[in-house]
Amino acid sequence: MERTELIREVERLKAERNAVILAHNYQLPEVQEVADYVGDSLGLARRAAETDARVIVFAGVHFMAETAAILNPDKTVLLPDLEAGCSLADTITPEDVRRWKDEHPDGIVVAYVNTTAEVKALADVCVTSSNAVEVVAQLPKDRPIFFLPDMFLGAHVERETGRKMDVWMGECHVHAGIRTEDIERALAAHPGAEFLIHPECGCSTNCLFMKPDAKMLSTSQMVAHAKESPAQEFVIATEVGILHQLAKQAPGKTFIPVREDAICEYMKKITLEKVYESLRDLKHVITVPEPTRQAAQRAIEGMIAVG
């Protein structure tokens, strides 16, 4: 089926199924273009919680579809490709969390949204890259905190809040692959550009010393900043899928990725054809067992309420 016909069929099936398509900023441009909403994890969670649609097609990775299923137990949540996983979410297990909780009975578990439903169910609150600092800043000062699973986001939160936490040593393979030398090279080639960096990047601490006016932002915050900034050129340190949304929302401006190969192969497993097939066949349905869902829902709703 040709692309034009695929788009037409997706729109027809959306109406027929009373469906909504939610897409992450890292998705392929063709998928972003058929989505009803494109955003970061926090924005997507909020849209999933608010939608009246009976079917949610989640163009993202598995933990994102799980989050939508947790918030919408009475709706059908579809993930177009079951192999769309997350290397960061895979770094920690429920057993790892239980072990820490056993050793710190008065502790608070703060789980990044990039985690499985089972891990979220053991958390006190979830966070995203856009609200992690604000959430942690509000937590009681006299209780230990376990921040998981991204060590670079955890370091950013510690730096911004002044709170010392137990931080899990997990990382996103794409953001960890962005090196200081990549950024130095891009900034040297574009000395007048603004520099926007995602807090999951492994070199984020070095970058703040190297360029104190760097903006550490989630993907949706990058889009919002680029739209409002008077700057015309930006160096971008995150997965390259964001470039499509940046160019679309801030037309006429120039966006330079620090690495053109900063590509999440899991995000890119979702294609326009798979979105169509997912709607056509109502596949693949993502569900979460009820006890896990209820426990995880409390942590996710705490995340949605902040920022």
PDB file of N, CA, C and O in Angstrom, residues 38-101:
ATOM      1  N   VAL A  38       1.813  14.567  19.767  1.00  0.00           N
ATOM      2  CA  VAL A  38       3.230  14.197  19.810  1.00  0.00           C
ATOM      3  C   VAL A  38       3.844  14.918  21.000  1.00  0.00           C
ATOM      4  O   VAL A  38       3.639  16.124  21.185  1.00  0.00           O
ATOM      5  N   GLY A  39       4.597  14.178  21.824  1.00  0.00           N
ATOM      6  CA  GLY A  39       5.186  14.832  22.984  1.00  0.00           C
ATOM      7  C   GLY A  39       6.181  13.969  23.714  1.00  0.00           C
ATOM      8  O   GLY A  39       6.598  12.913  23.218  1.00  0.00           O
ATOM      9  N   ASP A  40       6.564  14.415  24.915  1.00  0.00           N
ATOM     10  CA  ASP A  40       7.477  13.652  25.753  1.00  0.00           C
ATOM     11  C   ASP A  40       6.664  12.744  26.675  1.00  0.00           C
ATOM     12  O   ASP A  40       5.433  12.698  26.613  1.00  0.00           O
ATOM     13  N   SER A  41       7.342  12.027  27.551  1.00  0.00           N
ATOM     14  CA  SER A  41       6.665  11.025  28.376  1.00  0.00           C
ATOM     15  C   SER A  41       5.598  11.632  29.277  1.00  0.00           C
ATOM     16  O   SER A  41       4.530  11.048  29.467  1.00  0.00           O
ATOM     17  N   LEU A  42       5.881  12.819  29.840  1.00  0.00           N
ATOM     18  CA  LEU A  42       4.907  13.451  30.717  1.00  0.00           C
ATOM     19  C   LEU A  42       3.672  13.882  29.939  1.00  0.00           C
ATOM     20  O   LEU A  42       2.536  13.617  30.342  1.00  0.00           O
ATOM     21  N   GLY A  43       3.888  14.537  28.816  1.00  0.00           N
ATOM     22  CA  GLY A  43       2.765  14.979  28.001  1.00  0.00           C
ATOM     23  C   GLY A  43       1.932  13.816  27.497  1.00  0.00           C
ATOM     24  O   GLY A  43       0.688  13.872  27.478  1.00  0.00           O
ATOM     25  N   LEU A  44       2.595  12.743  27.113  1.00  0.00           N
ATOM     26  CA  LEU A  44       1.884  11.561  26.622  1.00  0.00           C
ATOM     27  C   LEU A  44       1.069  10.917  27.731  1.00  0.00           C
ATOM     28  O   LEU A  44      -0.063  10.465  27.514  1.00  0.00           O
ATOM     29  N   ALA A  45       1.635  10.849  28.935  1.00  0.00           N
ATOM     30  CA  ALA A  45       0.897  10.273  30.067  1.00  0.00           C
ATOM     31  C   ALA A  45      -0.346  11.107  30.366  1.00  0.00           C
ATOM     32  O   ALA A  45      -1.427  10.563  30.641  1.00  0.00           O
ATOM     33  N   ARG A  46      -0.200  12.416  30.310  1.00  0.00           N
ATOM     34  CA  ARG A  46      -1.347  13.289  30.562  1.00  0.00           C
ATOM     35  C   ARG A  46      -2.422  13.101  29.500  1.00  0.00           C
ATOM     36  O   ARG A  46      -3.617  13.030  29.818  1.00  0.00           O
ATOM     37  N   ARG A  47      -2.035  13.025  28.239  1.00  0.00           N
ATOM     38  CA  ARG A  47      -3.013  12.809  27.172  1.00  0.00           C
ATOM     39  C   ARG A  47      -3.693  11.455  27.306  1.00  0.00           C
ATOM     40  O   ARG A  47      -4.892  11.327  27.063  1.00  0.00           O
ATOM     41  N   ALA A  48      -2.929  10.455  27.702  1.00  0.00           N
ATOM     42  CA  ALA A  48      -3.518   9.123  27.896  1.00  0.00           C
ATOM     43  C   ALA A  48      -4.547   9.152  29.017  1.00  0.00           C
ATOM     44  O   ALA A  48      -5.592   8.487  28.930  1.00  0.00           O
ATOM     45  N   ALA A  49      -4.274   9.929  30.049  1.00  0.00           N
ATOM     46  CA  ALA A  49      -5.194  10.012  31.183  1.00  0.00           C
ATOM     47  C   ALA A  49      -6.456  10.788  30.830  1.00  0.00           C
ATOM     48  O   ALA A  49      -7.532  10.542  31.386  1.00  0.00           O
ATOM     49  N   GLU A  50      -6.352  11.716  29.882  1.00  0.00           N
ATOM     50  CA  GLU A  50      -7.461  12.615  29.568  1.00  0.00           C
ATOM     51  C   GLU A  50      -8.342  12.150  28.417  1.00  0.00           C
ATOM     52  O   GLU A  50      -9.495  12.594  28.309  1.00  0.00           O
ATOM     53  N   THR A  51      -7.841  11.270  27.560  1.00  0.00           N
ATOM     54  CA  THR A  51      -8.550  10.977  26.320  1.00  0.00           C
ATOM     55  C   THR A  51      -9.896  10.285  26.538  1.00  0.00           C
ATOM     56  O   THR A  51     -10.061   9.483  27.456  1.00  0.00           O
ATOM     57  N   ASP A  52     -10.846  10.611  25.671  1.00  0.00           N
ATOM     58  CA  ASP A  52     -12.150   9.952  25.665  1.00  0.00           C
ATOM     59  C   ASP A  52     -12.193   8.810  24.647  1.00  0.00           C
ATOM     60  O   ASP A  52     -13.210   8.115  24.547  1.00  0.00           O
ATOM     61  N   ALA A  53     -11.123   8.647  23.883  1.00  0.00           N
ATOM     62  CA  ALA A  53     -11.094   7.600  22.859  1.00  0.00           C
ATOM     63  C   ALA A  53     -11.199   6.225  23.496  1.00  0.00           C
ATOM     64  O   ALA A  53     -10.734   6.007  24.629  1.00  0.00           O
ATOM     65  N   ARG A  54     -11.780   5.288  22.772  1.00  0.00           N
ATOM     66  CA  ARG A  54     -11.908   3.925  23.272  1.00  0.00           C
ATOM     67  C   ARG A  54     -10.652   3.108  23.023  1.00  0.00           C
ATOM     68  O   ARG A  54     -10.385   2.122  23.708  1.00  0.00           O
ATOM     69  N   VAL A  55      -9.879   3.506  22.013  1.00  0.00           N
ATOM     70  CA  VAL A  55      -8.664   2.789  21.638  1.00  0.00           C
ATOM     71  C   VAL A  55      -7.501   3.779  21.625  1.00  0.00           C
ATOM     72  O   VAL A  55      -7.616   4.874  21.059  1.00  0.00           O
ATOM     73  N   ILE A  56      -6.398   3.406  22.258  1.00  0.00           N
ATOM     74  CA  ILE A  56      -5.184   4.224  22.256  1.00  0.00           C
ATOM     75  C   ILE A  56      -4.095   3.455  21.532  1.00  0.00           C
ATOM     76  O   ILE A  56      -3.703   2.368  21.968  1.00  0.00           O
ATOM     77  N   VAL A  57      -3.636   3.986  20.406  1.00  0.00           N
ATOM     78  CA  VAL A  57      -2.488   3.406  19.716  1.00  0.00           C
ATOM     79  C   VAL A  57      -1.259   4.173  20.182  1.00  0.00           C
ATOM     80  O   VAL A  57      -1.158   5.382  19.955  1.00  0.00           O
ATOM     81  N   PHE A  58      -0.359   3.459  20.846  1.00  0.00           N
ATOM     82  CA  PHE A  58       0.803   4.137  21.414  1.00  0.00           C
ATOM     83  C   PHE A  58       2.011   3.923  20.520  1.00  0.00           C
ATOM     84  O   PHE A  58       2.576   2.828  20.464  1.00  0.00           O
ATOM     85  N   ALA A  59       2.396   4.987  19.823  1.00  0.00           N
ATOM     86  CA  ALA A  59       3.591   4.955  18.987  1.00  0.00           C
ATOM     87  C   ALA A  59       4.760   5.407  19.853  1.00  0.00           C
ATOM     88  O   ALA A  59       5.095   6.590  19.924  1.00  0.00           O
ATOM     89  N   GLY A  60       5.328   4.428  20.538  1.00  0.00           N
ATOM     90  CA  GLY A  60       6.428   4.687  21.453  1.00  0.00           C
ATOM     91  C   GLY A  60       7.049   3.361  21.806  1.00  0.00           C
ATOM     92  O   GLY A  60       7.098   2.455  20.971  1.00  0.00           O
ATOM     93  N   VAL A  61       7.491   3.213  23.037  1.00  0.00           N
ATOM     94  CA  VAL A  61       8.077   1.939  23.464  1.00  0.00           C
ATOM     95  C   VAL A  61       7.199   1.319  24.552  1.00  0.00           C
ATOM     96  O   VAL A  61       6.243   1.929  25.031  1.00  0.00           O
ATOM     97  N   HIS A  62       7.541   0.101  24.936  1.00  0.00           N
ATOM     98  CA  HIS A  62       6.639  -0.721  25.740  1.00  0.00           C
ATOM     99  C   HIS A  62       6.209  -0.063  27.048  1.00  0.00           C
ATOM    100  O   HIS A  62       5.025  -0.084  27.417  1.00  0.00           O
ATOM    101  N   PHE A  63       7.165   0.541  27.792  1.00  0.00           N
ATOM    102  CA  PHE A  63       6.791   1.111  29.083  1.00  0.00           C
ATOM    103  C   PHE A  63       5.796   2.252  28.919  1.00  0.00           C
ATOM    104  O   PHE A  63       4.983   2.521  29.809  1.00  0.00           O
ATOM    105  N   MET A  64       5.835   2.950  27.795  1.00  0.00           N
ATOM    106  CA  MET A  64       4.894   4.033  27.548  1.00  0.00           C
ATOM    107  C   MET A  64       3.483   3.497  27.332  1.00  0.00           C
ATOM    108  O   MET A  64       2.505   4.059  27.850  1.00  0.00           O
ATOM    109  N   ALA A  65       3.379   2.408  26.561  1.00  0.00           N
ATOM    110  CA  ALA A  65       2.070   1.780  26.359  1.00  0.00           C
ATOM    111  C   ALA A  65       1.544   1.218  27.677  1.00  0.00           C
ATOM    112  O   ALA A  65       0.346   1.301  27.971  1.00  0.00           O
ATOM    113  N   GLU A  66       2.442   0.661  28.482  1.00  0.00           N
ATOM    114  CA  GLU A  66       2.043   0.175  29.808  1.00  0.00           C
ATOM    115  C   GLU A  66       1.480   1.307  30.652  1.00  0.00           C
ATOM    116  O   GLU A  66       0.473   1.137  31.359  1.00  0.00           O
ATOM    117  N   THR A  67       2.124   2.464  30.607  1.00  0.00           N
ATOM    118  CA  THR A  67       1.654   3.607  31.379  1.00  0.00           C
ATOM    119  C   THR A  67       0.240   3.992  30.962  1.00  0.00           C
ATOM    120  O   THR A  67      -0.623   4.266  31.803  1.00  0.00           O
ATOM    121  N   ALA A  68      -0.014   4.000  29.655  1.00  0.00           N
ATOM    122  CA  ALA A  68      -1.359   4.299  29.164  1.00  0.00           C
ATOM    123  C   ALA A  68      -2.360   3.251  29.637  1.00  0.00           C
ATOM    124  O   ALA A  68      -3.494   3.579  30.011  1.00  0.00           O
ATOM    125  N   ALA A  69      -1.950   1.979  29.652  1.00  0.00           N
ATOM    126  CA  ALA A  69      -2.835   0.898  30.100  1.00  0.00           C
ATOM    127  C   ALA A  69      -3.121   1.013  31.600  1.00  0.00           C
ATOM    128  O   ALA A  69      -4.234   0.727  32.056  1.00  0.00           O
ATOM    129  N   ILE A  70      -2.131   1.434  32.356  1.00  0.00           N
ATOM    130  CA  ILE A  70      -2.315   1.621  33.804  1.00  0.00           C
ATOM    131  C   ILE A  70      -3.349   2.713  34.068  1.00  0.00           C
ATOM    132  O   ILE A  70      -4.198   2.591  34.946  1.00  0.00           O
ATOM    133  N   LEU A  71      -3.301   3.775  33.280  1.00  0.00           N
ATOM    134  CA  LEU A  71      -4.205   4.902  33.473  1.00  0.00           C
ATOM    135  C   LEU A  71      -5.579   4.675  32.860  1.00  0.00           C
ATOM    136  O   LEU A  71      -6.527   5.407  33.172  1.00  0.00           O
ATOM    137  N   ASN A  72      -5.703   3.667  31.977  1.00  0.00           N
ATOM    138  CA  ASN A  72      -6.950   3.436  31.245  1.00  0.00           C
ATOM    139  C   ASN A  72      -7.325   1.959  31.236  1.00  0.00           C
ATOM    140  O   ASN A  72      -7.336   1.308  30.179  1.00  0.00           O
ATOM    141  N   PRO A  73      -7.662   1.397  32.399  1.00  0.00           N
ATOM    142  CA  PRO A  73      -7.960  -0.035  32.458  1.00  0.00           C
ATOM    143  C   PRO A  73      -9.195  -0.451  31.657  1.00  0.00           C
ATOM    144  O   PRO A  73      -9.349  -1.617  31.310  1.00  0.00           O
ATOM    145  N   ASP A  74     -10.058   0.516  31.347  1.00  0.00           N
ATOM    146  CA  ASP A  74     -11.283   0.201  30.616  1.00  0.00           C
ATOM    147  C   ASP A  74     -11.168   0.463  29.122  1.00  0.00           C
ATOM    148  O   ASP A  74     -12.153   0.368  28.390  1.00  0.00           O
ATOM    149  N   LYS A  75      -9.959   0.798  28.656  1.00  0.00           N
ATOM    150  CA  LYS A  75      -9.748   1.080  27.238  1.00  0.00           C
ATOM    151  C   LYS A  75      -8.782   0.070  26.634  1.00  0.00           C
ATOM    152  O   LYS A  75      -8.082  -0.645  27.347  1.00  0.00           O
ATOM    153  N   THR A  76      -8.768   0.038  25.313  1.00  0.00           N
ATOM    154  CA  THR A  76      -7.848  -0.845  24.602  1.00  0.00           C
ATOM    155  C   THR A  76      -6.596  -0.062  24.238  1.00  0.00           C
ATOM    156  O   THR A  76      -6.674   0.937  23.510  1.00  0.00           O
ATOM    157  N   VAL A  77      -5.448  -0.499  24.754  1.00  0.00           N
ATOM    158  CA  VAL A  77      -4.176   0.155  24.466  1.00  0.00           C
ATOM    159  C   VAL A  77      -3.363  -0.758  23.556  1.00  0.00           C
ATOM    160  O   VAL A  77      -3.142  -1.934  23.876  1.00  0.00           O
ATOM    161  N   LEU A  78      -2.924  -0.207  22.436  1.00  0.00           N
ATOM    162  CA  LEU A  78      -2.213  -0.993  21.432  1.00  0.00           C
ATOM    163  C   LEU A  78      -0.784  -0.497  21.271  1.00  0.00           C
ATOM    164  O   LEU A  78      -0.528   0.715  21.264  1.00  0.00           O
ATOM    165  N   LEU A  79       0.146  -1.431  21.132  1.00  0.00           N
ATOM    166  CA  LEU A  79       1.535  -1.135  20.795  1.00  0.00           C
ATOM    167  C   LEU A  79       1.810  -1.778  19.440  1.00  0.00           C
ATOM    168  O   LEU A  79       1.744  -3.009  19.314  1.00  0.00           O
ATOM    169  N   PRO A  80       2.089  -0.998  18.409  1.00  0.00           N
ATOM    170  CA  PRO A  80       2.216  -1.558  17.068  1.00  0.00           C
ATOM    171  C   PRO A  80       3.313  -2.598  16.883  1.00  0.00           C
ATOM    172  O   PRO A  80       3.241  -3.403  15.959  1.00  0.00           O
ATOM    173  N   ASP A  81       4.340  -2.599  17.729  1.00  0.00           N
ATOM    174  CA  ASP A  81       5.408  -3.596  17.632  1.00  0.00           C
ATOM    175  C   ASP A  81       5.856  -3.982  19.040  1.00  0.00           C
ATOM    176  O   ASP A  81       6.350  -3.135  19.796  1.00  0.00           O
ATOM    177  N   LEU A  82       5.691  -5.253  19.392  1.00  0.00           N
ATOM    178  CA  LEU A  82       6.031  -5.715  20.744  1.00  0.00           C
ATOM    179  C   LEU A  82       7.523  -5.691  21.016  1.00  0.00           C
ATOM    180  O   LEU A  82       7.953  -5.789  22.171  1.00  0.00           O
ATOM    181  N   GLU A  83       8.349  -5.568  19.981  1.00  0.00           N
ATOM    182  CA  GLU A  83       9.797  -5.513  20.174  1.00  0.00           C
ATOM    183  C   GLU A  83      10.296  -4.093  20.469  1.00  0.00           C
ATOM    184  O   GLU A  83      11.497  -3.883  20.632  1.00  0.00           O
ATOM    185  N   ALA A  84       9.387  -3.142  20.549  1.00  0.00           N
ATOM    186  CA  ALA A  84       9.773  -1.768  20.867  1.00  0.00           C
ATOM    187  C   ALA A  84       9.971  -1.653  22.376  1.00  0.00           C
ATOM    188  O   ALA A  84       9.079  -1.251  23.121  1.00  0.00           O
ATOM    189  N   GLY A  85      11.150  -2.028  22.827  1.00  0.00           N
ATOM    190  CA  GLY A  85      11.469  -2.015  24.246  1.00  0.00           C
ATOM    191  C   GLY A  85      12.278  -0.796  24.631  1.00  0.00           C
ATOM    192  O   GLY A  85      12.273   0.218  23.946  1.00  0.00           O
ATOM    193  N   CYS A  86      13.011  -0.888  25.747  1.00  0.00           N
ATOM    194  CA  CYS A  86      13.814   0.236  26.234  1.00  0.00           C
ATOM    195  C   CYS A  86      15.019  -0.293  26.988  1.00  0.00           C
ATOM    196  O   CYS A  86      14.862  -1.004  27.993  1.00  0.00           O
ATOM    197  N   SER A  87      16.198   0.058  26.523  1.00  0.00           N
ATOM    198  CA  SER A  87      17.422  -0.417  27.169  1.00  0.00           C
ATOM    199  C   SER A  87      17.555   0.129  28.582  1.00  0.00           C
ATOM    200  O   SER A  87      18.120  -0.526  29.457  1.00  0.00           O
ATOM    201  N   LEU A  88      17.050   1.326  28.833  1.00  0.00           N
ATOM    202  CA  LEU A  88      17.124   1.917  30.170  1.00  0.00           C
ATOM    203  C   LEU A  88      16.190   1.193  31.135  1.00  0.00           C
ATOM    204  O   LEU A  88      16.588   0.832  32.244  1.00  0.00           O
ATOM    205  N   ALA A  89      14.952   0.958  30.719  1.00  0.00           N
ATOM    206  CA  ALA A  89      14.001   0.251  31.579  1.00  0.00           C
ATOM    207  C   ALA A  89      14.501  -1.143  31.938  1.00  0.00           C
ATOM    208  O   ALA A  89      14.229  -1.654  33.031  1.00  0.00           O
ATOM    209  N   ASP A  90      15.252  -1.751  31.025  1.00  0.00           N
ATOM    210  CA  ASP A  90      15.748  -3.110  31.247  1.00  0.00           C
ATOM    211  C   ASP A  90      16.884  -3.191  32.258  1.00  0.00           C
ATOM    212  O   ASP A  90      17.290  -4.287  32.652  1.00  0.00           O
ATOM    213  N   THR A  91      17.402  -2.029  32.697  1.00  0.00           N
ATOM    214  CA  THR A  91      18.563  -2.073  33.605  1.00  0.00           C
ATOM    215  C   THR A  91      18.186  -2.383  35.046  1.00  0.00           C
ATOM    216  O   THR A  91      19.074  -2.652  35.863  1.00  0.00           O
ATOM    217  N   ILE A  92      16.889  -2.318  35.385  1.00  0.00           N
ATOM    218  CA  ILE A  92      16.503  -2.539  36.787  1.00  0.00           C
ATOM    219  C   ILE A  92      15.300  -3.473  36.876  1.00  0.00           C
ATOM    220  O   ILE A  92      14.427  -3.449  36.006  1.00  0.00           O
ATOM    221  N   THR A  93      15.278  -4.282  37.930  1.00  0.00           N
ATOM    222  CA  THR A  93      14.203  -5.256  38.135  1.00  0.00           C
ATOM    223  C   THR A  93      13.458  -4.940  39.428  1.00  0.00           C
ATOM    224  O   THR A  93      13.974  -4.218  40.298  1.00  0.00           O
ATOM    225  N   PRO A  94      12.268  -5.498  39.599  1.00  0.00           N
ATOM    226  CA  PRO A  94      11.555  -5.315  40.873  1.00  0.00           C
ATOM    227  C   PRO A  94      12.373  -5.806  42.064  1.00  0.00           C
ATOM    228  O   PRO A  94      12.325  -5.196  43.151  1.00  0.00           O
ATOM    229  N   GLU A  95      13.144  -6.881  41.884  1.00  0.00           N
ATOM    230  CA  GLU A  95      13.960  -7.410  42.977  1.00  0.00           C
ATOM    231  C   GLU A  95      14.992  -6.377  43.437  1.00  0.00           C
ATOM    232  O   GLU A  95      15.289  -6.273  44.636  1.00  0.00           O
ATOM    233  N   ASP A  96      15.552  -5.627  42.498  1.00  0.00           N
ATOM    234  CA  ASP A  96      16.515  -4.580  42.861  1.00  0.00           C
ATOM    235  C   ASP A  96      15.863  -3.533  43.762  1.00  0.00           C
ATOM    236  O   ASP A  96      16.477  -3.056  44.726  1.00  0.00           O
ATOM    237  N   VAL A  97      14.631  -3.178  43.431  1.00  0.00           N
ATOM    238  CA  VAL A  97      13.915  -2.173  44.219  1.00  0.00           C
ATOM    239  C   VAL A  97      13.556  -2.720  45.597  1.00  0.00           C
ATOM    240  O   VAL A  97      13.733  -2.039  46.619  1.00  0.00           O
ATOM    241  N   ARG A  98      13.069  -3.948  45.647  1.00  0.00           N
ATOM    242  CA  ARG A  98      12.700  -4.549  46.930  1.00  0.00           C
ATOM    243  C   ARG A  98      13.901  -4.630  47.866  1.00  0.00           C
ATOM    244  O   ARG A  98      13.781  -4.422  49.079  1.00  0.00           O
ATOM    245  N   ARG A  99      15.059  -4.937  47.310  1.00  0.00           N
ATOM    246  CA  ARG A  99      16.265  -5.049  48.123  1.00  0.00           C
ATOM    247  C   ARG A  99      16.572  -3.713  48.813  1.00  0.00           C
ATOM    248  O   ARG A  99      16.889  -3.658  49.998  1.00  0.00           O
ATOM    249  N   TRP A 100      16.473  -2.628  48.053  1.00  0.00           N
ATOM    250  CA  TRP A 100      16.729  -1.309  48.640  1.00  0.00           C
ATOM    251  C   TRP A 100      15.674  -0.971  49.683  1.00  0.00           C
ATOM    252  O   TRP A 100      15.987  -0.441  50.757  1.00  0.00           O
ATOM    253  N   LYS A 101      14.420  -1.252  49.382  1.00  0.00           N
ATOM    254  CA  LYS A 101      13.339  -0.949  50.325  1.00  0.00           C
ATOM    255  C   LYS A 101      13.503  -1.723  51.633  1.00  0.00           C
ATOM    256  O   LYS A 101      13.229  -1.196  52.715  1.00  0.00           O
TER     257      LYS A 101
END
